[in-house]
C-alpha positions in Angstrom: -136.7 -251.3 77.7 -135.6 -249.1 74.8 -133.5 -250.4 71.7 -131.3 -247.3 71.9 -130.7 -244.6 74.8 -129.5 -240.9 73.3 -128.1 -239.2 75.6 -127.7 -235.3 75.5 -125.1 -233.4 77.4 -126.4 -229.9 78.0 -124.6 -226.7 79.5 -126.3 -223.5 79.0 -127.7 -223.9 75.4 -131.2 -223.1 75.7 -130.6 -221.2 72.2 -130.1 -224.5 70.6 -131.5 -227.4 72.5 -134.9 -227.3 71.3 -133.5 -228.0 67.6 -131.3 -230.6 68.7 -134.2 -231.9 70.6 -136.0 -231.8 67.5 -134.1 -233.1 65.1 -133.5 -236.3 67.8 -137.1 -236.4 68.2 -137.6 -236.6 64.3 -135.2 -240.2 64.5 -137.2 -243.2 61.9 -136.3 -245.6 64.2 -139.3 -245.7 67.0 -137.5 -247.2 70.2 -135.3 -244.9 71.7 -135.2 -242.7 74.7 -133.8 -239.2 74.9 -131.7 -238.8 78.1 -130.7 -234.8 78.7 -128.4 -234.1 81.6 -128.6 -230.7 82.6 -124.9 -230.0 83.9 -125.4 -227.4 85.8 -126.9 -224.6 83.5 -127.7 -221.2 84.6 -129.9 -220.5 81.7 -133.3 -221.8 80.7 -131.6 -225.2 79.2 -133.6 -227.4 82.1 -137.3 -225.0 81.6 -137.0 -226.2 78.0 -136.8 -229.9 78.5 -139.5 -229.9 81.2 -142.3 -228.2 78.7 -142.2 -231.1 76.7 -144.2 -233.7 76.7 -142.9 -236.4 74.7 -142.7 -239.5 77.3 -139.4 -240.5 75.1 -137.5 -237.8 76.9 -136.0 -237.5 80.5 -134.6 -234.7 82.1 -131.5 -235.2 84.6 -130.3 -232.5 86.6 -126.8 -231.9 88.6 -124.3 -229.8 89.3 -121.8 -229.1 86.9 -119.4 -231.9 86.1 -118.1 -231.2 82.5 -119.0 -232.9 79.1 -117.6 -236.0 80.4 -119.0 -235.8 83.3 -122.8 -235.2 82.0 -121.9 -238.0 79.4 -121.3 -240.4 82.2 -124.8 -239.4 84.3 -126.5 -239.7 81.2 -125.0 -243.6 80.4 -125.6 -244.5 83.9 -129.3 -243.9 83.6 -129.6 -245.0 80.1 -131.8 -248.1 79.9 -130.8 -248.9 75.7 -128.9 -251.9 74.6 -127.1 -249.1 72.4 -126.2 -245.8 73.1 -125.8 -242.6 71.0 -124.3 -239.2 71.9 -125.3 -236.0 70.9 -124.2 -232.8 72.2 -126.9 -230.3 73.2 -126.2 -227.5 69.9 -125.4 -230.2 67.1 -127.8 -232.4 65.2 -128.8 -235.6 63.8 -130.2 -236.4 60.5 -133.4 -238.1 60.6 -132.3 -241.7 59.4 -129.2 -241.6 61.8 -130.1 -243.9 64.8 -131.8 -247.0 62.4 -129.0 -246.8 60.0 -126.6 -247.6 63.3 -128.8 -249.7 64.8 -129.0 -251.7 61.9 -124.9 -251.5 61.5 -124.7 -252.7 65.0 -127.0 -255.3 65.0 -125.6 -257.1 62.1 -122.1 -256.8 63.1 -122.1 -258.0 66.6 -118.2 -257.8 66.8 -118.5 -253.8 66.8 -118.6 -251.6 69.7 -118.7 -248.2 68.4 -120.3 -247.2 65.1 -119.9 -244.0 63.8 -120.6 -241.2 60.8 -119.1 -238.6 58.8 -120.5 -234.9 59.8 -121.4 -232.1 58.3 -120.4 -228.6 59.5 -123.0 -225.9 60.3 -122.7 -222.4 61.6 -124.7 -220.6 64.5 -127.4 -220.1 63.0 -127.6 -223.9 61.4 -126.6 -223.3 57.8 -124.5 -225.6 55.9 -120.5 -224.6 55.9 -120.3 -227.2 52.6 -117.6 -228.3 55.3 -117.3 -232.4 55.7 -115.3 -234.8 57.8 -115.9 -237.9 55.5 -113.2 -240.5 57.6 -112.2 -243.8 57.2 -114.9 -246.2 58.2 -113.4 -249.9 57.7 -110.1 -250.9 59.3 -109.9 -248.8 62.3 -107.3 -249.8 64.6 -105.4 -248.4 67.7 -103.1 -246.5 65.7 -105.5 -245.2 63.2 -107.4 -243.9 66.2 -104.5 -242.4 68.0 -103.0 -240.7 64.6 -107.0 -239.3 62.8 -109.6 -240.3 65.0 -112.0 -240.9 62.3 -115.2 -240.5 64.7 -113.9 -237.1 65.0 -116.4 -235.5 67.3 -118.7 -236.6 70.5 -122.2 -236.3 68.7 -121.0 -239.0 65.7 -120.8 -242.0 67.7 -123.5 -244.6 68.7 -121.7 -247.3 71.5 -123.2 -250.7 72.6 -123.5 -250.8 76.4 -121.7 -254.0 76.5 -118.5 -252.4 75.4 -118.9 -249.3 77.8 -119.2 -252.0 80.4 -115.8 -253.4 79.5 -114.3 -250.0 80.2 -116.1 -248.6 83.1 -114.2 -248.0 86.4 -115.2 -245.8 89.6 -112.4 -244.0 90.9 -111.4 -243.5 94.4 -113.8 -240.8 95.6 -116.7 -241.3 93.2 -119.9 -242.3 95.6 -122.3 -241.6 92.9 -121.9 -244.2 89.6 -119.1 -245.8 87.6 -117.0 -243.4 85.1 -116.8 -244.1 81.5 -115.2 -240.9 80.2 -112.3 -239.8 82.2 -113.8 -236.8 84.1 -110.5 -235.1 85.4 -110.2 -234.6 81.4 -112.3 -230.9 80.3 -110.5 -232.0 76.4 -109.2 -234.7 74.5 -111.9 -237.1 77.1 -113.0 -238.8 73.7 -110.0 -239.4 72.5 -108.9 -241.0 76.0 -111.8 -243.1 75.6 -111.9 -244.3 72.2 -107.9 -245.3 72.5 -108.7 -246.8 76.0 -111.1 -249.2 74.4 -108.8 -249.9 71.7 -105.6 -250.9 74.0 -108.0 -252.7 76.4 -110.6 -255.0 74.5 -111.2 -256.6 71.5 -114.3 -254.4 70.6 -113.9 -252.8 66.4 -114.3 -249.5 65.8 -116.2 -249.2 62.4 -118.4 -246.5 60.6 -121.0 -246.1 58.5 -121.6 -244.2 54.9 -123.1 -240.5 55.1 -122.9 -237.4 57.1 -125.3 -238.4 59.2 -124.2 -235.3 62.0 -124.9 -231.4 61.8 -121.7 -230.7 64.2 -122.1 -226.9 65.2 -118.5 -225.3 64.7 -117.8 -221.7 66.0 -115.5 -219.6 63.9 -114.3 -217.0 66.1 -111.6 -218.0 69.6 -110.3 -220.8 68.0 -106.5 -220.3 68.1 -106.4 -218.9 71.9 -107.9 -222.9 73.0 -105.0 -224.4 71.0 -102.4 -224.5 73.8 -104.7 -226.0 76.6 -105.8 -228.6 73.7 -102.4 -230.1 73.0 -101.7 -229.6 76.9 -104.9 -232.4 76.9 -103.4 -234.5 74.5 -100.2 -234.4 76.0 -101.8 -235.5 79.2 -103.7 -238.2 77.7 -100.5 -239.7 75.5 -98.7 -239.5 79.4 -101.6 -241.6 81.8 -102.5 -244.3 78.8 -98.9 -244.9 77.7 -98.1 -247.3 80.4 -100.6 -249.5 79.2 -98.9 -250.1 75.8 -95.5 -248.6 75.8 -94.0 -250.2 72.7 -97.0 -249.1 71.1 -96.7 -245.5 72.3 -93.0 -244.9 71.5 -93.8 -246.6 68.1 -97.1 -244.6 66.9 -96.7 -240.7 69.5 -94.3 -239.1 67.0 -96.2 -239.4 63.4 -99.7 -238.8 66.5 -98.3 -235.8 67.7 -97.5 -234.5 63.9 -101.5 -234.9 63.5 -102.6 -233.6 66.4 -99.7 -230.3 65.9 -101.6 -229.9 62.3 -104.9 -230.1 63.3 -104.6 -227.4 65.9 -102.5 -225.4 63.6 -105.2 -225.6 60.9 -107.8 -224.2 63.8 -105.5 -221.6 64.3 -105.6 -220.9 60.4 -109.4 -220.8 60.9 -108.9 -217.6 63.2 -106.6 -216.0 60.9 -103.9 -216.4 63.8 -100.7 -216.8 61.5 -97.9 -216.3 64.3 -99.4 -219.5 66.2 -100.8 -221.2 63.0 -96.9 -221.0 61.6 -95.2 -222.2 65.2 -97.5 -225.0 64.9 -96.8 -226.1 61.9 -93.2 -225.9 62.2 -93.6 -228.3 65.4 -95.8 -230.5 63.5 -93.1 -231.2 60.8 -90.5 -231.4 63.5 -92.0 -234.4 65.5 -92.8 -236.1 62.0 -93.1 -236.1 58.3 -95.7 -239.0 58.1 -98.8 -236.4 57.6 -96.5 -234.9 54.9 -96.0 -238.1 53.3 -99.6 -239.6 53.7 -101.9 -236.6 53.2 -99.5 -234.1 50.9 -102.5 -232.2 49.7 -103.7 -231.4 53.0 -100.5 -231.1 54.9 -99.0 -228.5 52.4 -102.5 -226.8 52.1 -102.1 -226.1 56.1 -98.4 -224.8 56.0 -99.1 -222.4 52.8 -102.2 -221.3 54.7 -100.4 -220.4 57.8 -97.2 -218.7 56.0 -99.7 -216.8 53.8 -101.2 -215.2 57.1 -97.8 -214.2 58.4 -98.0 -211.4 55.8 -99.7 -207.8 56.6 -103.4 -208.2 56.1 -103.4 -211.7 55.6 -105.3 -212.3 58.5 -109.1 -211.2 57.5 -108.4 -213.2 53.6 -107.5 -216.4 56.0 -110.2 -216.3 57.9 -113.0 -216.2 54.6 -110.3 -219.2 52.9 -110.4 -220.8 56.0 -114.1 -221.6 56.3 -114.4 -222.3 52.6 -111.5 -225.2 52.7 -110.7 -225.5 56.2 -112.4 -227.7 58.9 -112.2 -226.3 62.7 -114.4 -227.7 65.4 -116.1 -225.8 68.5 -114.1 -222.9 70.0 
């Protein structure tokens, strides 16, 4: 059996596949198997797989189910004692998988490791963009408040934790669940705060920007609304699980969450929507003004400055120099 399974959720990107393939194929460490799940694509994403001949990769096909859904096909099948995910348009740097490996053999108590990323564009240059997050003392309410692992292609998981949190819901004939499949956003963040309400498992990362994570920087703002309607969603079916520790931490979460889409919104140079969310995020909580100033106030200047006539195009070239924004 593999060390390590990676598995590869992959809808309709035959344009970028092959280099994520690549780059995954490229890994220093030497046992690992690639696990692609074809969700359903239309295009030529399950053509590419099958060309190649590198016994290291296997090709899954179905019918659509989602991101979460792919991820869960894919960790059903995986055969690894640990399990990376990497999303079918980003990238990993070569020394990625060894340097978790090596995190996660030596610190047995740890069930997800992760990385800072680096943001690239379309076509796979640098943005000199960076999410560079906490990586010791990462508890429930860190999570819930910044997610440090901050997007699905960071994290490397030990199979022993996922089987702590697996269930099969009424329905489901096929395999267990792991990601929440009725969630099309905010599935990670429903899993990662799951794990952390549920089990004992640490949540811990590992120096470098050891992700490429592909960011689109056009459609951001209009997404904004079903993202926080996600969230929302997720805060409502995991809350009975801890309430004390939901009415305690949701306010100063909610704040984040408010900025974070309101700094997307920025990103599109949408300074109506970029302004209401602000205004919201400061109304639910001043705890992101008071424990990241420099970026809170950065945001609300950012979204007043595009309220003004032809503010919009100038926000959008500021944006990507200071701002980070993930996939549209």
């Amino acid at each position: 059996m593999p060390k390590a399974s990676i598995i590869v959720p992959a809808y309709n990107v035959a344009e970028t596949l092959p280099e994520t393939l690549s780059s995954l194929l490229a890994q220093t460490a030497n046992d690992f198997e690639i696990v692609v799940v074809d969700d359903g694509s239309t295009d030529a994403t399950a053509e590419i797989v099958q060309r190649l001949s590198d016994p290291r990769i296997r090709l899954i096909s179905q019918d659509n189910r989602g991101l979460a859904g792919a991820r869960n096909t894919g960790i059903a099948a995986a055969r690894g004692a640990y399990i990376g995910l990497c999303d079918g348009d980003d990238l990993w740097r070569p020394g990625k998988l060894a340097a978790h490996i090596a995190h996660l053999d030596a610190r047995p108590e740890v069930g997800i490791s992760y990385s800072g990323s680096e943001f690239i564009d379309a076509a796979s240059r640098p943005l000199s963009l960076f999410q560079r997050p906490r990586l010791r003392g990462v508890d429930a309410a860190h999570l819930f408040r910044r997610n440090p692992i901050g997007n699905g292609s960071a994290p490397v998981l030990r199979r022993a934790m996922l089987d702590r949190v697996a269930y099969r819901p009424a329905g489901e004939t096929q395999r267990d669940w792991w990601f929440d499949e009725t969630f099309r956003q905010s599935e990670d963040i429903e899993m990662w705060l799951r794990l952390a309400l549920t089990t004992d498992w640490e949540v811990e990362g590992i120096p470098g920007a050891l992700t490429l994570y592909r960011v689109n920087g056009g459609g951001l703002s209009a997404n904004t609304g079903r993202q926080l309607a996600a969230w929302e969603r997720m805060v409502e079916k995991l809350a009975p699980l801890n309430p004390a520790f939901f009415a305690a931490h949701a306010p100063a979460a909610r704040a984040y969450q408010l900025r974070y889409l309101a700094r997307r919104a920025v990103s599109d140079g949408d300074g109506p929507r970029a302004r209401d969310l602000v205004l919201r995020a400061l109304a639910s909580s001043r705890r992101p003004l008071a424990e990241e100033p420099a970026k809170t106030l950065t945001t609300c200047a950012a979204a007043a400055a595009l309220t003004l006539p032809g503010a919009a195009r100038l926000g959008r070239i500021a944006a990507q120099r200071r701002l980070s924004y993930p996939k549209g």
